[in-house]
mmCIF file of C-alpha atoms in Angstrom:
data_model
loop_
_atom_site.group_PDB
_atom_site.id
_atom_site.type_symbol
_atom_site.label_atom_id
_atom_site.label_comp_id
_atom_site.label_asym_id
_atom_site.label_seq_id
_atom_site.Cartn_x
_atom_site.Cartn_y
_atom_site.Cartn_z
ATOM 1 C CA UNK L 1 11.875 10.711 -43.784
ATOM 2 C CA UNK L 2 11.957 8.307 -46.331
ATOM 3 C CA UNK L 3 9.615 5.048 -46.359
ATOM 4 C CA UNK L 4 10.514 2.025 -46.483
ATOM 5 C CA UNK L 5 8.251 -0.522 -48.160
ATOM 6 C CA UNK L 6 7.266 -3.648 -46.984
ATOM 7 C CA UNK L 7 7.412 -7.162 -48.942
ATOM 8 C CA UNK L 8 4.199 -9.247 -47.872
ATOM 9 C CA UNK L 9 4.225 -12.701 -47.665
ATOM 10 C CA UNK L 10 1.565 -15.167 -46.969
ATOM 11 C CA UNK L 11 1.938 -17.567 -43.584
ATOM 12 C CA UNK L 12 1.482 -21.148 -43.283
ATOM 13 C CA UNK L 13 -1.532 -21.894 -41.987
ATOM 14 C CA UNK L 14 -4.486 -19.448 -43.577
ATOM 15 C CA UNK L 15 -2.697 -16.781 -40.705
ATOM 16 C CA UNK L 16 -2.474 -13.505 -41.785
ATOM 17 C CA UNK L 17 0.356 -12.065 -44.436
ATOM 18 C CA UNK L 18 3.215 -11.126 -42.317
ATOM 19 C CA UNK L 19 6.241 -8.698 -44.282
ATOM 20 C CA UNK L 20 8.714 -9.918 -44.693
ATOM 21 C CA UNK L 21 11.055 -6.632 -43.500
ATOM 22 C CA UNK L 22 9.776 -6.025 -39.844
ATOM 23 C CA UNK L 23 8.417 -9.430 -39.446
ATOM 24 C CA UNK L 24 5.104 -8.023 -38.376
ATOM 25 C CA UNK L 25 1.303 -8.979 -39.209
ATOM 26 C CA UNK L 26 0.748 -6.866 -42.925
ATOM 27 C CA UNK L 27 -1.732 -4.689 -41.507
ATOM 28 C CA UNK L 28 1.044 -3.652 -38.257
ATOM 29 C CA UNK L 29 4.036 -3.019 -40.683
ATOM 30 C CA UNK L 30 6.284 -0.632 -39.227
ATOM 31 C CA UNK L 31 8.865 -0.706 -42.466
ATOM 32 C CA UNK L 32 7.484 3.032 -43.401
ATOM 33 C CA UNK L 33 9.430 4.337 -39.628
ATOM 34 C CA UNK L 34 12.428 2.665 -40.784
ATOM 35 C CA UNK L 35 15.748 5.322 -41.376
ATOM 36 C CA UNK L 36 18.945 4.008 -41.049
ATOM 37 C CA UNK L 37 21.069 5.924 -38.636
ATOM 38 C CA UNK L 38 24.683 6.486 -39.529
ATOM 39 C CA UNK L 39 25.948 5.090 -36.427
ATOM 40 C CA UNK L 40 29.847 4.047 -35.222
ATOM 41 C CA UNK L 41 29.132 1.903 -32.200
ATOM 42 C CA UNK L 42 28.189 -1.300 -32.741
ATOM 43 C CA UNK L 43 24.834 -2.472 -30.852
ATOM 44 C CA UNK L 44 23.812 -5.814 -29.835
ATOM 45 C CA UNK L 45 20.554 -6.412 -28.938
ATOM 46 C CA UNK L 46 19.347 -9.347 -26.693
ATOM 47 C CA UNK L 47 15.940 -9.904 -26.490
ATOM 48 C CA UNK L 48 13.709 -11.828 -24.168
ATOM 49 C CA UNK L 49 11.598 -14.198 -25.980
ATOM 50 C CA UNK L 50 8.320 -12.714 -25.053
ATOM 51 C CA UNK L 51 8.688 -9.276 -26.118
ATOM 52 C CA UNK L 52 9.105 -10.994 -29.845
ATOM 53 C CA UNK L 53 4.837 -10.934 -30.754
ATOM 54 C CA UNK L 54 4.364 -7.868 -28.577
ATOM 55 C CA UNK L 55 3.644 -5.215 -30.621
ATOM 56 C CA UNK L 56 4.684 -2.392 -28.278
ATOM 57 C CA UNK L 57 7.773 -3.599 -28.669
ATOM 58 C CA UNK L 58 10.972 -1.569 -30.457
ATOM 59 C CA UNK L 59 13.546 -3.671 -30.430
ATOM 60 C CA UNK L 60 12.734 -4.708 -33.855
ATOM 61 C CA UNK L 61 12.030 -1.287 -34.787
ATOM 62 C CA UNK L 62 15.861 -0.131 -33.307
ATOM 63 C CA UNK L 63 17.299 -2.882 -35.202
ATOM 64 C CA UNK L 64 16.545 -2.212 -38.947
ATOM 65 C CA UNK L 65 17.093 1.934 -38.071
ATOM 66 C CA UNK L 66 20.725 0.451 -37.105
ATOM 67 C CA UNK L 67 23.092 -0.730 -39.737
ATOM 68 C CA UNK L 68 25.399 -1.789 -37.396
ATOM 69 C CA UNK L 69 23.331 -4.017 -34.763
ATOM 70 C CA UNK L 70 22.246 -7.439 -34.411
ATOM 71 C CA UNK L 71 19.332 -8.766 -32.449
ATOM 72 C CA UNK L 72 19.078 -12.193 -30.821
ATOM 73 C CA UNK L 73 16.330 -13.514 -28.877
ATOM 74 C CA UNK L 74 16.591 -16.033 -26.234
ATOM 75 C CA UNK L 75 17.497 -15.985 -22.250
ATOM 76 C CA UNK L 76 20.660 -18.042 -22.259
ATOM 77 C CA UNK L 77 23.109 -16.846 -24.781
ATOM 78 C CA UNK L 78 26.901 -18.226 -25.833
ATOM 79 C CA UNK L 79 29.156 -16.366 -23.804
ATOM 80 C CA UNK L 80 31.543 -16.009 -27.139
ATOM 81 C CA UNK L 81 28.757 -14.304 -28.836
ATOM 82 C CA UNK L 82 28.381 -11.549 -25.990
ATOM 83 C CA UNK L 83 31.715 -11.032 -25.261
ATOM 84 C CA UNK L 84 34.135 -11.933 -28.282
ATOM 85 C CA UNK L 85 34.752 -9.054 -30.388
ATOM 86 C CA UNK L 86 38.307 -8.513 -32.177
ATOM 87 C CA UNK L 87 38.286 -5.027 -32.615
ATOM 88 C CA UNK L 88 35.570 -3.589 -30.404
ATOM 89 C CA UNK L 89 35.473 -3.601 -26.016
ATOM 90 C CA UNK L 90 32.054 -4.398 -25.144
ATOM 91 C CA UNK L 91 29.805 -2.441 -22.935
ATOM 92 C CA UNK L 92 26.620 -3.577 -21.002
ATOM 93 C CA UNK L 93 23.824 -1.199 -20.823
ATOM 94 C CA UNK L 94 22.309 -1.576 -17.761
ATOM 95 C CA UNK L 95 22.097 0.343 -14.297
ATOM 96 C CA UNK L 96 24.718 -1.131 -11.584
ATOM 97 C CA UNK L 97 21.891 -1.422 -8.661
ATOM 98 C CA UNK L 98 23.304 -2.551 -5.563
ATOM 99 C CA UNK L 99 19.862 -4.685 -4.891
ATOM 100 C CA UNK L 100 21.065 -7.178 -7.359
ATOM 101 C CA UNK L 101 23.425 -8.690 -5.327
ATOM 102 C CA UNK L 102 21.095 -10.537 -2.902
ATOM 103 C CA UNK L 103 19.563 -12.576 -6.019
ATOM 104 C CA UNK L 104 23.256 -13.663 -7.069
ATOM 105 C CA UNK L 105 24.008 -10.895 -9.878
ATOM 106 C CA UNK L 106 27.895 -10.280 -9.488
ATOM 107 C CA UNK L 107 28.781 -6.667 -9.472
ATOM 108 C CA UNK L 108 30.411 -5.224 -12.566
ATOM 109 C CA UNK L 109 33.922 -4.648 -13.671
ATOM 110 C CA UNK L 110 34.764 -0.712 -13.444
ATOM 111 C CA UNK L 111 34.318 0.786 -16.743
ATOM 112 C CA UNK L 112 37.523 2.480 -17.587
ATOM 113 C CA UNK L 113 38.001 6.058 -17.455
ATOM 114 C CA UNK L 114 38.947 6.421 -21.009
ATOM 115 C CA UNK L 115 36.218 3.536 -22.189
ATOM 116 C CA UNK L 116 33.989 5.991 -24.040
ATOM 117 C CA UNK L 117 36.984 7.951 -26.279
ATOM 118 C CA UNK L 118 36.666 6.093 -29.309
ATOM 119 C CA UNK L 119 33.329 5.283 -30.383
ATOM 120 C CA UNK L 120 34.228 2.938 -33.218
ATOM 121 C CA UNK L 121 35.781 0.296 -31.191
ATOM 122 C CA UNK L 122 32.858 -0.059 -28.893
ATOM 123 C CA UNK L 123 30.235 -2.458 -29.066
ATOM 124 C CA UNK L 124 26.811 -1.925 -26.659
ATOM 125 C CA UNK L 125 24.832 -4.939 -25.239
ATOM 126 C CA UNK L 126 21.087 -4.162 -24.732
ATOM 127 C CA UNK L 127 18.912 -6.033 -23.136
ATOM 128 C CA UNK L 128 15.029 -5.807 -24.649
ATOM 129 C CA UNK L 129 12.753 -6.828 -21.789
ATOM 130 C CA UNK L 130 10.884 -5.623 -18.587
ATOM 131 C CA UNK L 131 12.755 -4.549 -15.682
ATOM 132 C CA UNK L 132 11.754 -8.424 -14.266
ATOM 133 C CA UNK L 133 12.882 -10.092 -17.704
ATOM 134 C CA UNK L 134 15.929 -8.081 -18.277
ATOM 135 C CA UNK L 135 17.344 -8.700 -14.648
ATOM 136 C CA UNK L 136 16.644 -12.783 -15.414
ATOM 137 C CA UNK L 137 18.534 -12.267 -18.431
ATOM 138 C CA UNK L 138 21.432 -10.958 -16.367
ATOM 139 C CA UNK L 139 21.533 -13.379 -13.831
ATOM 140 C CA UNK L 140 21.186 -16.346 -15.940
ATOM 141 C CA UNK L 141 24.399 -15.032 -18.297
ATOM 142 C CA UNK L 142 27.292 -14.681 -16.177
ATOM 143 C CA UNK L 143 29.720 -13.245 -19.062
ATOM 144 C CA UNK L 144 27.017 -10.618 -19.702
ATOM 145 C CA UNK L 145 27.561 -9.833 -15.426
ATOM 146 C CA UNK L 146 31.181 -9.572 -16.472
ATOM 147 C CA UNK L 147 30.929 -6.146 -18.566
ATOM 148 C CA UNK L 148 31.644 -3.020 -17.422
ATOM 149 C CA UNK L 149 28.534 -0.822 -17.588
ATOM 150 C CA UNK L 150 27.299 1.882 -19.480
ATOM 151 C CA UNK L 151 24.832 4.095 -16.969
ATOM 152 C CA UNK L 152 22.861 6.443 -19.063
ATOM 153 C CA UNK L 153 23.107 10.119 -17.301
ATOM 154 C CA UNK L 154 20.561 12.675 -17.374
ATOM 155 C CA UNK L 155 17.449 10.740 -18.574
ATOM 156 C CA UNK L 156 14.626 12.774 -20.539
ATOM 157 C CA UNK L 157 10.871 12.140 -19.693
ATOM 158 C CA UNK L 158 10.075 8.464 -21.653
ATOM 159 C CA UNK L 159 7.628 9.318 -24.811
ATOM 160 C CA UNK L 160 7.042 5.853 -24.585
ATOM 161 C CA UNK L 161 3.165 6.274 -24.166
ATOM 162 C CA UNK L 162 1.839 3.210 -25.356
ATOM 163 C CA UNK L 163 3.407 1.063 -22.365
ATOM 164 C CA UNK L 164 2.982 2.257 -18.857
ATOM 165 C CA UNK L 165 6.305 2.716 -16.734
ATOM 166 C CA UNK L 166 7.046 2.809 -12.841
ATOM 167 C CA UNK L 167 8.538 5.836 -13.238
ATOM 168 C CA UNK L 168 8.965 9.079 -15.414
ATOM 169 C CA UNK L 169 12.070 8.360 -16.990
ATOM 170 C CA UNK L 170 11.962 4.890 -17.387
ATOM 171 C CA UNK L 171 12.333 4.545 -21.362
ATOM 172 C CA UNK L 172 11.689 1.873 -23.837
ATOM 173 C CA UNK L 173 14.687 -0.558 -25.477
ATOM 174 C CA UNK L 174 14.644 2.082 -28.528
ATOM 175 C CA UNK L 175 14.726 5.480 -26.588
ATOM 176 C CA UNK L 176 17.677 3.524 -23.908
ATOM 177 C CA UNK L 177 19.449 2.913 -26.384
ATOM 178 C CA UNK L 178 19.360 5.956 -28.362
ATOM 179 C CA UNK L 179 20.152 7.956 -25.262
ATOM 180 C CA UNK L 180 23.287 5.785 -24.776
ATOM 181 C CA UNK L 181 24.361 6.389 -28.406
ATOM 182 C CA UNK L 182 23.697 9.971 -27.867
ATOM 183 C CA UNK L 183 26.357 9.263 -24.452
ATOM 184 C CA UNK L 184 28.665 7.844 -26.134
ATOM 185 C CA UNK L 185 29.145 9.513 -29.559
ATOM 186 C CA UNK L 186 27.448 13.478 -28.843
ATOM 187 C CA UNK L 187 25.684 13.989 -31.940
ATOM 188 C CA UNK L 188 22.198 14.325 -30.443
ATOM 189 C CA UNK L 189 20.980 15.759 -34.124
ATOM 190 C CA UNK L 190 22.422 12.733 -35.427
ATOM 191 C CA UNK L 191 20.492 10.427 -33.606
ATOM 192 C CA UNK L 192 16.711 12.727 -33.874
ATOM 193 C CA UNK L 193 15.506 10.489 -37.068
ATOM 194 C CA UNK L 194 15.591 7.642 -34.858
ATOM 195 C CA UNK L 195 13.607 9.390 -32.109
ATOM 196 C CA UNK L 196 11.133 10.920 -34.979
ATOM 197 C CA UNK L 197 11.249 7.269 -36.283
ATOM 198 C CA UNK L 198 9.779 5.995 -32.836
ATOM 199 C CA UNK L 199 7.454 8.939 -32.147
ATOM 200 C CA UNK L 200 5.790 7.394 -35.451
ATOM 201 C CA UNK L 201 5.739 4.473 -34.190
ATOM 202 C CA UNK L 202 4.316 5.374 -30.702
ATOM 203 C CA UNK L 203 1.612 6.650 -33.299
ATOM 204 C CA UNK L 204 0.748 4.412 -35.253
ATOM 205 C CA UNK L 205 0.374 1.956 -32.259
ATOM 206 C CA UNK L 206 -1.713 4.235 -30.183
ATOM 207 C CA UNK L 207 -4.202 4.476 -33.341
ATOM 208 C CA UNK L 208 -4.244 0.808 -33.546
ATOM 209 C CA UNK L 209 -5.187 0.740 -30.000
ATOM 210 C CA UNK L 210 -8.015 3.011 -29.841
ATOM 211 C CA UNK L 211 -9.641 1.256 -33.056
ATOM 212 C CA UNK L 212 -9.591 -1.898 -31.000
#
């Protein structure tokens, strides 16, 4: 794997350096996981503005390993920016749970039978949140209820250990999201730096941890 190094820069305030290529405190940098991933879908990544200081999160991480994303933060988005894309049809990753209905979530469009046949004119939405967050997200965007969605299929055990889960296969916004790639375009050795990437990651945080 090769490392990527990080520019520090000093913060306003006395605060500690932060670099200037993850956007995390110096002594957190996370630029030496970073591979890019020769990817064709295009991924956009909308995350909740509380998971942007928590440093279990990988949405940041996901981000610089993919050429071809971009992440927002916020809860409320423009519905031109999720939806509007000339040359790509845009998918929604996230489960279609029946629940969802009674708190005013529409259900989704059917995704088309031959949706998935072209992975270069696809574009994946991905929501970076908790289960609570993400489903807030959704309900407060109604053009993001108006994707079809992409349901991931046969879900590995999470090696997400540094964040505890409900259940088994739960995964983080990183190992989601890789699994959907994996879905859509079926080059699983492809897509194993960005899983080595996070497994790195899951390290490095876990060693922070226990020296705290």
């Amino acid at each position: 794997m090769t490392a990527r190094q990080h520019h520090p820069v000093q913060a306003a305030g006395g605060r500690r350096q932060q670099c200037a290529g993850c956007q995390r405190p110096q002594n957190a940098c996370i630029c030496t996981w970073v591979t890019p991933v020769a990817h064709q879908v295009e991924v956009l990544i909308l995350q909740h503005p509380l998971e942007v200081n928590n440093p279990k999160g990988t949405a940041r991480l996901l981000h610089l390993c993919l050429p071809h994303s971009r992440l927002l933060t916020g809860e409320v988005f423009d519905a031109a920016v999720l939806c509007a894309s000339e040359s790509r049809h845009t998918l929604l990753l996230y489960p279609d749970m029946p629940q969802d209905r009674a708190l005013g979530i529409a259900a989704p469009p059917a995704l088309p039978p031959d949706a998935l046949r072209d992975a270069a004119c696809l574009r994946l939405v991905v929501l970076d949140g908790t289960w609570r967050k993400s489903r807030k997200m959704l309900h407060l965007n109604p053009a993001l209820q108006q994707l079809p969605r992409l349901s991931l299929q046969g879900l590995p055990v999470s090696r997400y250990r540094i964040r505890q889960t409900h259940q088994p296969d739960q995964l983080s916004t990183l190992e989601a999201t890789c699994a959907a790639l994996i879905q859509i375009e079926g080059n699983a050795e492809k897509f194993q730096v960005l899983m080595t990437a996070f497994d790195g990651f899951v390290r490095q945080q876990m060693g922070y941890l226990a020296s705290h």
